[in-house]
CSV table of N, CA and C in Angstrom, one decimal:
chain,number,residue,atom,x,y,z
A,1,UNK,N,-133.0,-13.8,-14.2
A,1,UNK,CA,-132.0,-13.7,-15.2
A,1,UNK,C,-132.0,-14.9,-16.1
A,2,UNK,N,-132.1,-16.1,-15.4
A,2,UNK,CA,-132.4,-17.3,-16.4
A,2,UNK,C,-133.7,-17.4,-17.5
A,3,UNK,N,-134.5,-16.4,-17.0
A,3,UNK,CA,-135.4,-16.7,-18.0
A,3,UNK,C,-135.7,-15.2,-18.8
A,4,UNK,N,-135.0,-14.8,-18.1
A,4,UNK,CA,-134.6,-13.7,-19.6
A,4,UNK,C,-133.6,-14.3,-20.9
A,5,UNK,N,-132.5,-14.7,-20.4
A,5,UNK,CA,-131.3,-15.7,-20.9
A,5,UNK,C,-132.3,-16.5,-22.0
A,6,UNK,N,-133.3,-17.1,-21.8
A,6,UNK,CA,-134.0,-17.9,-21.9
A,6,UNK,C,-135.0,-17.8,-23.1
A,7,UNK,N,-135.9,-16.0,-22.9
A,7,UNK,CA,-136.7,-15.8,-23.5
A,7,UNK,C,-135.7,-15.1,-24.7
A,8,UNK,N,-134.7,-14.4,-24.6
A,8,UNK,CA,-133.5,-14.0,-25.5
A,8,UNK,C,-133.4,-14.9,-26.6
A,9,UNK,N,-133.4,-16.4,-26.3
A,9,UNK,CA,-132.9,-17.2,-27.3
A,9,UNK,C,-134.0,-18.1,-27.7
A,10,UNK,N,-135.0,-18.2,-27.5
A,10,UNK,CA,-136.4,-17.9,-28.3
A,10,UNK,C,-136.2,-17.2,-28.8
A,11,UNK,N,-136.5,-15.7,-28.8
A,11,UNK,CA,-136.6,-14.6,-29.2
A,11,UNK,C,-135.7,-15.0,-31.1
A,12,UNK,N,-134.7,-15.1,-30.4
A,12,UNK,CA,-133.5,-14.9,-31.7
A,12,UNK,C,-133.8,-16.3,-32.2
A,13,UNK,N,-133.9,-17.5,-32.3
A,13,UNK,CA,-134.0,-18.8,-32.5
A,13,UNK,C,-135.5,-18.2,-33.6
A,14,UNK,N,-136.3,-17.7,-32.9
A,14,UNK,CA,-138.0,-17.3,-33.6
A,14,UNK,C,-137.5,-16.4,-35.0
A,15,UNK,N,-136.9,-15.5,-35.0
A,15,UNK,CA,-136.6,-14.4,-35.8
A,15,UNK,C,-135.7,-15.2,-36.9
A,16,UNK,N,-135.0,-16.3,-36.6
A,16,UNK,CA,-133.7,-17.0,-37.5
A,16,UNK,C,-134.7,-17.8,-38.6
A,17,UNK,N,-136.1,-18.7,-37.8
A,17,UNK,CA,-136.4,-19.7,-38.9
A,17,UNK,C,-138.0,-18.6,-39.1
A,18,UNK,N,-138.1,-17.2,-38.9
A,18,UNK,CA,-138.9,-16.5,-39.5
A,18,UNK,C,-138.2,-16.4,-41.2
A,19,UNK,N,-137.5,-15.4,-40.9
A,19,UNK,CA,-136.0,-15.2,-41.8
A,19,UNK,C,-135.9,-16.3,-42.8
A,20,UNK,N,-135.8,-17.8,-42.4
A,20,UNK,CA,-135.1,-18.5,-43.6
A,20,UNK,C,-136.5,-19.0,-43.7
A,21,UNK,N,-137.7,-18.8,-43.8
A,21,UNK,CA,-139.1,-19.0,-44.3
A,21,UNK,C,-139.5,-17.7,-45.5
A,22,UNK,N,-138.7,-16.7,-45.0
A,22,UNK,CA,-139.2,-15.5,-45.7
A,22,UNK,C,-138.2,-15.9,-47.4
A,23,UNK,N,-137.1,-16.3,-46.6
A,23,UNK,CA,-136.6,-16.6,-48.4
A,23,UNK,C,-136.5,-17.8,-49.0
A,24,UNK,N,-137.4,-18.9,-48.0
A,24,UNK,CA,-138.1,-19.9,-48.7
A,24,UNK,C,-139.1,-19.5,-49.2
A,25,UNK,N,-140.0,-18.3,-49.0
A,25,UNK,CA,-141.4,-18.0,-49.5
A,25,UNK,C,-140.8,-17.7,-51.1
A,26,UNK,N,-139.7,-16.6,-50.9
A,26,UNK,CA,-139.4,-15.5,-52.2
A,26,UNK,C,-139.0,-16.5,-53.3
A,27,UNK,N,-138.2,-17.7,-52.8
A,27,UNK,CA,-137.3,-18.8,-53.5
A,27,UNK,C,-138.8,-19.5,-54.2
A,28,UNK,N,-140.2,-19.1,-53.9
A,28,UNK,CA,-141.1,-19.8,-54.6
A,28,UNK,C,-142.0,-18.9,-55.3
A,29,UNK,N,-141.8,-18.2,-55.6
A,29,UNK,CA,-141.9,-17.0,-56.6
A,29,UNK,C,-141.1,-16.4,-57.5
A,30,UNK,N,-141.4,-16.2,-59.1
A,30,UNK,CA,-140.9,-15.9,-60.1
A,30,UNK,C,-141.2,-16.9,-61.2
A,31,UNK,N,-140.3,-16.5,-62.7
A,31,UNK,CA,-140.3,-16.8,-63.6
A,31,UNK,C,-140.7,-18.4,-63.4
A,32,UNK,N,-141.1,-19.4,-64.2
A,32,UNK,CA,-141.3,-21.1,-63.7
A,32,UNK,C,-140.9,-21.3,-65.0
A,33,UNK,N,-140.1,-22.3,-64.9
A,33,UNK,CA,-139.7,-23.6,-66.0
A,33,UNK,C,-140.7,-24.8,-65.9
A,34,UNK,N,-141.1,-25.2,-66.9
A,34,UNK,CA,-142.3,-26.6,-66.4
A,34,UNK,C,-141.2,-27.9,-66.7
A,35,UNK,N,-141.4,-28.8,-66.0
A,35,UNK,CA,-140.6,-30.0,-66.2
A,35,UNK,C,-141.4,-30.8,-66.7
A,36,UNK,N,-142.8,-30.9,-66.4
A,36,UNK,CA,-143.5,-31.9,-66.7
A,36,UNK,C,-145.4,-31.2,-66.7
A,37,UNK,N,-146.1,-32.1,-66.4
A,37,UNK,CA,-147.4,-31.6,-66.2
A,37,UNK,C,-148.0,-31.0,-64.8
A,38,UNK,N,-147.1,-31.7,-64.0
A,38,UNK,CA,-147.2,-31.4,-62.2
A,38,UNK,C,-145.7,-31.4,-61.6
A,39,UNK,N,-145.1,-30.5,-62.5
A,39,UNK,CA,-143.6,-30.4,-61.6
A,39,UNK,C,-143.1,-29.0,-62.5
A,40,UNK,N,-143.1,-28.2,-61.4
A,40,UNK,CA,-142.6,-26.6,-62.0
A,40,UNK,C,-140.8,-26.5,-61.5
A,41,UNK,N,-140.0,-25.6,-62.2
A,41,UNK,CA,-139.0,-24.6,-61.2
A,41,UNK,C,-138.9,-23.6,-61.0
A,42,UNK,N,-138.4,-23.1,-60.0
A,42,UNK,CA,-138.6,-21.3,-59.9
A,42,UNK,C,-136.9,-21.6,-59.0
A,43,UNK,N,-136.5,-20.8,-59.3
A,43,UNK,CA,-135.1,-20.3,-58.7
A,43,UNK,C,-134.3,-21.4,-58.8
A,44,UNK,N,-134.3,-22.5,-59.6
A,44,UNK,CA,-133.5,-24.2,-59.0
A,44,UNK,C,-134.4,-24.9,-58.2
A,45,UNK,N,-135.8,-24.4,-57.2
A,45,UNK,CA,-136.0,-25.3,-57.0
A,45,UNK,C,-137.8,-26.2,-57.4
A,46,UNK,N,-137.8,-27.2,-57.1
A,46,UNK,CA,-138.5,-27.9,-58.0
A,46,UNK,C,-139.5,-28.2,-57.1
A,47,UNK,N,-140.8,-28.1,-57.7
A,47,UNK,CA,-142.0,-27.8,-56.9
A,47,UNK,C,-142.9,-29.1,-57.9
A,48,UNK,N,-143.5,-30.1,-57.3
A,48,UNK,CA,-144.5,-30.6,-57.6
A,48,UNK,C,-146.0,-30.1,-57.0
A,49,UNK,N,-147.0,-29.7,-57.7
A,49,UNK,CA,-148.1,-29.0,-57.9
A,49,UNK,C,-148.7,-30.1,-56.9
A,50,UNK,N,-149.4,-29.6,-55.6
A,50,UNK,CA,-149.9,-30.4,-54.5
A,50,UNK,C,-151.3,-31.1,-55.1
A,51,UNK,N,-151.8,-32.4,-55.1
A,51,UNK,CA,-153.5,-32.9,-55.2
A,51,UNK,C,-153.8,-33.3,-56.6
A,52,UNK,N,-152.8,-32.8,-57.3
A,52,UNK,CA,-153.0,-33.1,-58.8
A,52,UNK,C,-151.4,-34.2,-59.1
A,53,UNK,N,-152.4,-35.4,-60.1
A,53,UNK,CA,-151.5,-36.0,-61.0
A,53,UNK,C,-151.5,-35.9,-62.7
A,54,UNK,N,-150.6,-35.8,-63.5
A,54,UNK,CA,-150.7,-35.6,-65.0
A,54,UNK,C,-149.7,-36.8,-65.1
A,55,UNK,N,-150.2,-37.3,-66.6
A,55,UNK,CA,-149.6,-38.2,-67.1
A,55,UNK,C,-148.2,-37.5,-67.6
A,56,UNK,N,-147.3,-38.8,-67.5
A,56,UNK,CA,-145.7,-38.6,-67.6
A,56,UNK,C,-145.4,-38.5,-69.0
A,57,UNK,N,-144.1,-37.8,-69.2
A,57,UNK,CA,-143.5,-37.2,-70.3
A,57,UNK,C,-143.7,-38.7,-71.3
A,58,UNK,N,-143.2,-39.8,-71.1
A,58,UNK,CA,-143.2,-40.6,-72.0
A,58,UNK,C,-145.0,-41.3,-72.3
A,59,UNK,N,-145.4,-40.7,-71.4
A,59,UNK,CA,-147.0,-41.4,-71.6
A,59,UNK,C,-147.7,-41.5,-72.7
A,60,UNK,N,-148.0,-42.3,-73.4
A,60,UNK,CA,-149.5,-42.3,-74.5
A,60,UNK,C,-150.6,-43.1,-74.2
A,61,UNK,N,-151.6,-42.2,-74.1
A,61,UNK,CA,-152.7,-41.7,-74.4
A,61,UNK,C,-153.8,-42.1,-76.0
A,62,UNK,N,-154.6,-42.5,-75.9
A,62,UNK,CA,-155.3,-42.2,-77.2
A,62,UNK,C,-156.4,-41.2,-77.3
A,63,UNK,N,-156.2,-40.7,-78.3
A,63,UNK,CA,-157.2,-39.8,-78.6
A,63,UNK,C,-158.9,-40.1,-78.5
A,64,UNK,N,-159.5,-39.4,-79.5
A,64,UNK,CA,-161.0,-39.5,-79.4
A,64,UNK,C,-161.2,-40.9,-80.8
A,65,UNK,N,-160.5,-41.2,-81.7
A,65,UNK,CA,-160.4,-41.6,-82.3
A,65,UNK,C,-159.5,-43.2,-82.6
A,66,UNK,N,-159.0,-42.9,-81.2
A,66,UNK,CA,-157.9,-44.1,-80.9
A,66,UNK,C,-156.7,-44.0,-80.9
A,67,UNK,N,-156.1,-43.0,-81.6
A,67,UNK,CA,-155.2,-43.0,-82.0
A,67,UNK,C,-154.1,-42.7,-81.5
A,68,UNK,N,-152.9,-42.7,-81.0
A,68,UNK,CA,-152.0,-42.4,-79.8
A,68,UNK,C,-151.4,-41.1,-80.1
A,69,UNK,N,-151.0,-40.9,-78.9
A,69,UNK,CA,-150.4,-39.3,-78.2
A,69,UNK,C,-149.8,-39.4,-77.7
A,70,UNK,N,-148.8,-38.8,-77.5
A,70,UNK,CA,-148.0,-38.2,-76.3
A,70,UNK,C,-148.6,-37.5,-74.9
A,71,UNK,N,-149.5,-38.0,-74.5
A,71,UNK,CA,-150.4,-37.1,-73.4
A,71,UNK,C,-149.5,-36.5,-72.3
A,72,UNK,N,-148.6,-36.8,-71.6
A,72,UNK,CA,-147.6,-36.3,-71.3
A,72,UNK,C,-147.0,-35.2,-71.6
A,73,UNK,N,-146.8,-35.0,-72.8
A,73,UNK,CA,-145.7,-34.4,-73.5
A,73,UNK,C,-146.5,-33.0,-73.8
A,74,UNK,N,-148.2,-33.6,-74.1
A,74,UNK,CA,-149.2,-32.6,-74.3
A,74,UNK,C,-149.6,-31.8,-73.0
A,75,UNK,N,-149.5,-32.4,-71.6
A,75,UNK,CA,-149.9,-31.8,-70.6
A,75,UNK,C,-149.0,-30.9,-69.9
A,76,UNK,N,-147.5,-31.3,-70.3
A,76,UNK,CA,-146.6,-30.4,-70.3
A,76,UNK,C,-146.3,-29.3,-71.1
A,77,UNK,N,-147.2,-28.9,-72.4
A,77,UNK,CA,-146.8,-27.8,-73.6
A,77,UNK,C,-148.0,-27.0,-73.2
A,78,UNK,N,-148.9,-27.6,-72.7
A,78,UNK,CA,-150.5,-26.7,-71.7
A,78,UNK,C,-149.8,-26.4,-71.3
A,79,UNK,N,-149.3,-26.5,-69.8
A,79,UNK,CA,-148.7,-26.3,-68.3
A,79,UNK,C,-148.2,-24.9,-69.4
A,80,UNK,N,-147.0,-25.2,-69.8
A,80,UNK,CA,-145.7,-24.0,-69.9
A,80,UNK,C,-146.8,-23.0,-71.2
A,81,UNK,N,-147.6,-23.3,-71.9
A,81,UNK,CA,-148.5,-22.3,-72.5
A,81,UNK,C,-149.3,-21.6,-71.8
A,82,UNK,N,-149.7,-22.1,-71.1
A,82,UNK,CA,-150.8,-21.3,-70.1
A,82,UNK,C,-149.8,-19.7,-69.4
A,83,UNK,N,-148.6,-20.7,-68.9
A,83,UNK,CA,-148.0,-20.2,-67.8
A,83,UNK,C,-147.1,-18.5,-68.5
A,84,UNK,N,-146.2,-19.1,-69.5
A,84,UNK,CA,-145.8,-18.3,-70.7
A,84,UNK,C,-144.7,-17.4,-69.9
A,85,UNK,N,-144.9,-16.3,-70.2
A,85,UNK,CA,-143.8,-15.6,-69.2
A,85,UNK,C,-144.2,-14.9,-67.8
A,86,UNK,N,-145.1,-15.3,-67.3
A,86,UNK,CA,-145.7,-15.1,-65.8
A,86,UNK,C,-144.8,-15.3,-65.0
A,87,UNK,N,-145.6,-14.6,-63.8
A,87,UNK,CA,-144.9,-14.8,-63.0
A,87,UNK,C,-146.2,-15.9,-62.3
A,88,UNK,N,-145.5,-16.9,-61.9
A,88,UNK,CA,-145.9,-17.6,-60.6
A,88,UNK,C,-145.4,-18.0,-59.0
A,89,UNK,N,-146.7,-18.0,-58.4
A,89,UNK,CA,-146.0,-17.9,-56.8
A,89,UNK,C,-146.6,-19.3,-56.3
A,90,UNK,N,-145.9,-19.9,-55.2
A,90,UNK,CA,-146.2,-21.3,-55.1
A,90,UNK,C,-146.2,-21.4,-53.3
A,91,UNK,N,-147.4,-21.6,-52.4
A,91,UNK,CA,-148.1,-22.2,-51.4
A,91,UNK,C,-147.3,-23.3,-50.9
A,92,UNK,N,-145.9,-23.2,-50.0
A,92,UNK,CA,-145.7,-24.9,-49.8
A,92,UNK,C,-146.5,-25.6,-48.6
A,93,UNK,N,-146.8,-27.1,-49.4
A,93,UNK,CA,-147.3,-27.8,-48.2
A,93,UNK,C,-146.6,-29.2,-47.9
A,94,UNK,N,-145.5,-29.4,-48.5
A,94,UNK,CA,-145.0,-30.6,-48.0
A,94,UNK,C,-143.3,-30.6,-48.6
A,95,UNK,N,-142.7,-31.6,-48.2
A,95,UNK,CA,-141.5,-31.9,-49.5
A,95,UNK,C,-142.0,-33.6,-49.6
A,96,UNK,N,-141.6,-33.8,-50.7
A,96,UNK,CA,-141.8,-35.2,-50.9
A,96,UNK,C,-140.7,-36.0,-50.7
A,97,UNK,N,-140.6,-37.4,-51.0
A,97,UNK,CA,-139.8,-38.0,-50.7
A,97,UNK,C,-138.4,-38.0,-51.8
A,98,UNK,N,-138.6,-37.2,-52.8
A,98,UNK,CA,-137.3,-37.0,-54.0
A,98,UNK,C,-136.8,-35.7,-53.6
A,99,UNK,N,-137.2,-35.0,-52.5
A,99,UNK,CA,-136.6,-33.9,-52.1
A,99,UNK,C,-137.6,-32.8,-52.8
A,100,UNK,N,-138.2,-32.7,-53.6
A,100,UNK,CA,-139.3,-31.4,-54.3
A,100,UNK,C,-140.3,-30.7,-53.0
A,101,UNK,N,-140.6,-29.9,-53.2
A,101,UNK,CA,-141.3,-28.8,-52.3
A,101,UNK,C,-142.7,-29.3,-52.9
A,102,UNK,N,-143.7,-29.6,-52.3
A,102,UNK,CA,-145.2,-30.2,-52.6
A,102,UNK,C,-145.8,-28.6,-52.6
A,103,UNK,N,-146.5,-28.0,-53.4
A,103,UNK,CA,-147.3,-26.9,-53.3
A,103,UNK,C,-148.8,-26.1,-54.1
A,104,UNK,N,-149.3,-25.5,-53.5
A,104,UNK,CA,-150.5,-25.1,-54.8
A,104,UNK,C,-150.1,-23.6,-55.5
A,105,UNK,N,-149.8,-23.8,-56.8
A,105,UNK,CA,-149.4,-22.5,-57.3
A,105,UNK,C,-150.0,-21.7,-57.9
A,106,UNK,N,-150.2,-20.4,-58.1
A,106,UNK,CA,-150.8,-19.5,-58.9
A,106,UNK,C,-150.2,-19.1,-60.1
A,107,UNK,N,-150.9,-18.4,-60.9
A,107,UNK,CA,-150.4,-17.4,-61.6
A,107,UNK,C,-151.5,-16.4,-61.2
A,108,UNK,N,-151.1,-15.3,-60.7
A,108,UNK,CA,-151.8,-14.0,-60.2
A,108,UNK,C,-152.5,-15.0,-59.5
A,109,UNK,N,-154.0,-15.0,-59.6
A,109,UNK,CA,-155.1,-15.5,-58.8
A,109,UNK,C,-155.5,-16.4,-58.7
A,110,UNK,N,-155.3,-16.9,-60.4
A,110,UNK,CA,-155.9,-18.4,-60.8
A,110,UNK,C,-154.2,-19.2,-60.2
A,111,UNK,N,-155.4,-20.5,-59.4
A,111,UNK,CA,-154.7,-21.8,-59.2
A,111,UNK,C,-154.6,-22.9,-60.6
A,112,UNK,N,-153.1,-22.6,-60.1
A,112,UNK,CA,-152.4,-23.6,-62.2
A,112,UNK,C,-152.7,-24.9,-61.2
A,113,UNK,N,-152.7,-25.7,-60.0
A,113,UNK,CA,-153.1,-26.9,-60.1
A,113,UNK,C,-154.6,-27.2,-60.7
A,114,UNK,N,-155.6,-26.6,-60.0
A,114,UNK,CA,-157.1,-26.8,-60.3
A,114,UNK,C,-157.1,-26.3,-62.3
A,115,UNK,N,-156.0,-25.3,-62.7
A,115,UNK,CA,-156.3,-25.3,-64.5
A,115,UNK,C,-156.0,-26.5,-65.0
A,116,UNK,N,-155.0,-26.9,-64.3
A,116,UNK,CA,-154.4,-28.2,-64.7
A,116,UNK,C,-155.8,-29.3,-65.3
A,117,UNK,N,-155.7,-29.4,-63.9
A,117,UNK,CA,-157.2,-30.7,-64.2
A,117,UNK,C,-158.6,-30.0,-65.1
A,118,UNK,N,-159.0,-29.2,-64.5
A,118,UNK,CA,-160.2,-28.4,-65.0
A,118,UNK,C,-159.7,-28.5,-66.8
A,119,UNK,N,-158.5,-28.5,-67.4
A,119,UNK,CA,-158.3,-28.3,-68.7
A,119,UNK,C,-158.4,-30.3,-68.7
A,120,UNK,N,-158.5,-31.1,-68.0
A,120,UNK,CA,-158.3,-32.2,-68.6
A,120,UNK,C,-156.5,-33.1,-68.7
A,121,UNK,N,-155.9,-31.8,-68.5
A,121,UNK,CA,-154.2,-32.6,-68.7
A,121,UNK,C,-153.7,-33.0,-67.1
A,122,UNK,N,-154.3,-33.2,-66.1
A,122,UNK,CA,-153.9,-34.1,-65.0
A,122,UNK,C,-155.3,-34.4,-64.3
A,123,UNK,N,-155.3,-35.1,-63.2
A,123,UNK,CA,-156.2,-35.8,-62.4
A,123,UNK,C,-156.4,-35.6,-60.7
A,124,UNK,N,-157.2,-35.2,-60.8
A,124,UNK,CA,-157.1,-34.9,-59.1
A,124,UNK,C,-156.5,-36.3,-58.4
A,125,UNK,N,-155.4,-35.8,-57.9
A,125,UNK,CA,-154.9,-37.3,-56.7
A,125,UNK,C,-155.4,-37.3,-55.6
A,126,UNK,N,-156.3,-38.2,-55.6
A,126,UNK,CA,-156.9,-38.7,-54.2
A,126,UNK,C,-156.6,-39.0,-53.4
A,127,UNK,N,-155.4,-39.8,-53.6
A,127,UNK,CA,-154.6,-40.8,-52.4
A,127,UNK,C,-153.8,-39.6,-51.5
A,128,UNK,N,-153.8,-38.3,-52.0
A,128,UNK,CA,-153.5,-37.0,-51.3
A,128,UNK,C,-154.4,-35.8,-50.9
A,129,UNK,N,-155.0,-35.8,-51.6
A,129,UNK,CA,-156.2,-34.6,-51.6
A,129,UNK,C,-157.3,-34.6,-52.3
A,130,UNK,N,-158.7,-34.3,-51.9
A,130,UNK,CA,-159.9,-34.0,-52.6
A,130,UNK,C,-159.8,-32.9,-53.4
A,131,UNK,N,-158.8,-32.1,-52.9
A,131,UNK,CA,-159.2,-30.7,-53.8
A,131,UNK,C,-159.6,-30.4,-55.0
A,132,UNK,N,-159.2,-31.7,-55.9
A,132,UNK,CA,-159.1,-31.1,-57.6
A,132,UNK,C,-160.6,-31.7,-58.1
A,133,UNK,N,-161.4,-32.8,-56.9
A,133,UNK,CA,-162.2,-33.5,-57.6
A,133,UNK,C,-163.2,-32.8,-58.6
A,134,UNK,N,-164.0,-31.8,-58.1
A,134,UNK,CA,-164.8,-30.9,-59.0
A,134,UNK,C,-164.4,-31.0,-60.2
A,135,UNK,N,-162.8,-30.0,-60.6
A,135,UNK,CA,-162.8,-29.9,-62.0
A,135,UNK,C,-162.6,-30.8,-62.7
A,136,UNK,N,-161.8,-32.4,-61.7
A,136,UNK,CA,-162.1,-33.5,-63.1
A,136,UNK,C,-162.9,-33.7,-63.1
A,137,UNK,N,-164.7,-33.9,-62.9
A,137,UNK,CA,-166.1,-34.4,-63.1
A,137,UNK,C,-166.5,-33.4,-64.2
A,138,UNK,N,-165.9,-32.2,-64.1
A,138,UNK,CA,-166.0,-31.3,-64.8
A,138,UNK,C,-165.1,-31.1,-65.9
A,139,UNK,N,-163.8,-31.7,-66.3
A,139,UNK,CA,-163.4,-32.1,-67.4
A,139,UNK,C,-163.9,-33.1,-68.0
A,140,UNK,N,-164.0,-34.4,-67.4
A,140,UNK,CA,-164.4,-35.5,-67.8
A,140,UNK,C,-166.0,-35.8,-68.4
A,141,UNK,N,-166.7,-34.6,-67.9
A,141,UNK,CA,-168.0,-34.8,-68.5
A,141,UNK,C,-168.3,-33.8,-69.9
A,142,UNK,N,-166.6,-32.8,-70.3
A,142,UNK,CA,-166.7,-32.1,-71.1
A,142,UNK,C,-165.5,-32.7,-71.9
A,143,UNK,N,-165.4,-34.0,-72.1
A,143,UNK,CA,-164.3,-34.7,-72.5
A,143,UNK,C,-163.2,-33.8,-73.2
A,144,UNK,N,-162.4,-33.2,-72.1
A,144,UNK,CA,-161.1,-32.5,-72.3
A,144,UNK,C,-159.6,-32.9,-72.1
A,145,UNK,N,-159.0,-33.1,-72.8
A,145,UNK,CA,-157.7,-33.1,-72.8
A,145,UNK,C,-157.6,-34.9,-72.5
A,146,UNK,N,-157.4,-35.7,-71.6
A,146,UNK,CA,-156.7,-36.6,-71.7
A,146,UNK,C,-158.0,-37.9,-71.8
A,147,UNK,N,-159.1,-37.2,-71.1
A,147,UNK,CA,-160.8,-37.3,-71.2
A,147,UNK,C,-161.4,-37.3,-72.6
A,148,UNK,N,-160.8,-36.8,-73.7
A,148,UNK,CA,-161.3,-37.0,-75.0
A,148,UNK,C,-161.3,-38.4,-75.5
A,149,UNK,N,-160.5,-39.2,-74.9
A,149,UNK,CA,-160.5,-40.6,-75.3
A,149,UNK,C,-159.8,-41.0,-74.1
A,150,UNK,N,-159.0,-41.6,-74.4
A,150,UNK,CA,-158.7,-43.2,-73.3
A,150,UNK,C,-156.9,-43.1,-72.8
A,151,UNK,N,-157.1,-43.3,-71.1
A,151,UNK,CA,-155.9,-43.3,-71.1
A,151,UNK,C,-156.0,-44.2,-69.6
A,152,UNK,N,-154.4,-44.6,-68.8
A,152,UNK,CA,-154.1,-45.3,-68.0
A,152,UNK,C,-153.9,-44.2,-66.7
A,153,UNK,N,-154.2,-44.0,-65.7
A,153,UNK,CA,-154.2,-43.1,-64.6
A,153,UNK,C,-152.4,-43.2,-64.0
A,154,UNK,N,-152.0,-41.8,-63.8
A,154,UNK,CA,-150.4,-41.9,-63.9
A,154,UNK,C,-149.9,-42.7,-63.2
A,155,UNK,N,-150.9,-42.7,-62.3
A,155,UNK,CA,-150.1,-43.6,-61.0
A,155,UNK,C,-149.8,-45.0,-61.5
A,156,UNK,N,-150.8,-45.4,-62.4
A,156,UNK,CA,-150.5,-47.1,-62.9
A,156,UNK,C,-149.8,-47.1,-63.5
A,157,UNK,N,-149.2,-46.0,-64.4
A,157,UNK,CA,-148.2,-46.2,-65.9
A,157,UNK,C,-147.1,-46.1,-64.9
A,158,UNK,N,-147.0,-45.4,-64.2
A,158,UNK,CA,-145.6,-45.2,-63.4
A,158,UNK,C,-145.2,-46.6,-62.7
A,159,UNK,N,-146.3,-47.6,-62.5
A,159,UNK,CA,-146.3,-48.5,-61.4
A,159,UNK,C,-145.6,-50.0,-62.8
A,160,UNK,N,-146.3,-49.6,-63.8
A,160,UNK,CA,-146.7,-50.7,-64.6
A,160,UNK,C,-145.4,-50.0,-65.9
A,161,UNK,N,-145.0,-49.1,-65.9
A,161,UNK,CA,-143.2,-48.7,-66.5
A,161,UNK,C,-142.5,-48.4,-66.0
């Protein structure tokens, strides 16, 4: 009897955080708001794109010519152009420490973190993941997006403003 008692509340304990995974899955699918270049929303909640970093909303950037940008502000008008009225679904693999859901997202098939970088508007993060390295060698050698000219890697602008 005790380990029926036992296997019962497993049983139901198993089925409870099946359940609140299934509408954490759904809570990461749909319409996305971009916040930034590596931070989406879908339902309220807020998803930083896992392995990849993009320069920050206030960031500048110089061009091919020197000239300053808002590279930030650019990598966030990609993100929400690409994205447009899609639907995207989002992979979680962490929460971070500001409370955000860490994840790799789609739109249909294609991964928006690997577009991200592969277009040049963020940087594979290393200090978390190899994943994205490919497409930045492969932006960077097709001087795209933040690669066209000269910029500070987010992590230092964030460290150093």
């Amino acid at each position: 009897m005790y380990y029926t008692t036992m296997i019962r509340a497993a049983s139901t304990a198993f089925l409870a955080l099946l359940m609140c995974a299934t509408a954490w899955a759904a809570d990461l699918q749909g319409r996305a708001s971009v916040i930034d270049g590596d931070t989406i929303e879908i339902h309220g909640t807020r998803i930083r794109l896992f392995g990849i970093d993009a320069p920050e909303g206030r960031q500048l950037c110089k061009d091919a010519s020197g000239k300053d940008y808002r590279c930030g502000q650019k990598a966030a008008f990609a993100l929400a152009d690409h994205i447009g009225a899609g639907t995207v679904s989002c992979d979680a693999r962490d929460i971070d420490r500001y409370g955000r859901t860490v994840a790799v997202c789609h739109l249909g098939a294609e991964d928006l973190n690997a577009w991200m970088v592969a277009q040049g508007w963020a940087v594979a993060y290393r200090h978390y993941s190899k994943d994205y390295v490919q497409q930045e060698d492969t932006a960077k050698s097709a001087k795209l997006g933040v690669w066209a000219g000269s910029f500070e890697w987010p992590w230092d602008w964030r460290h150093n403003n």
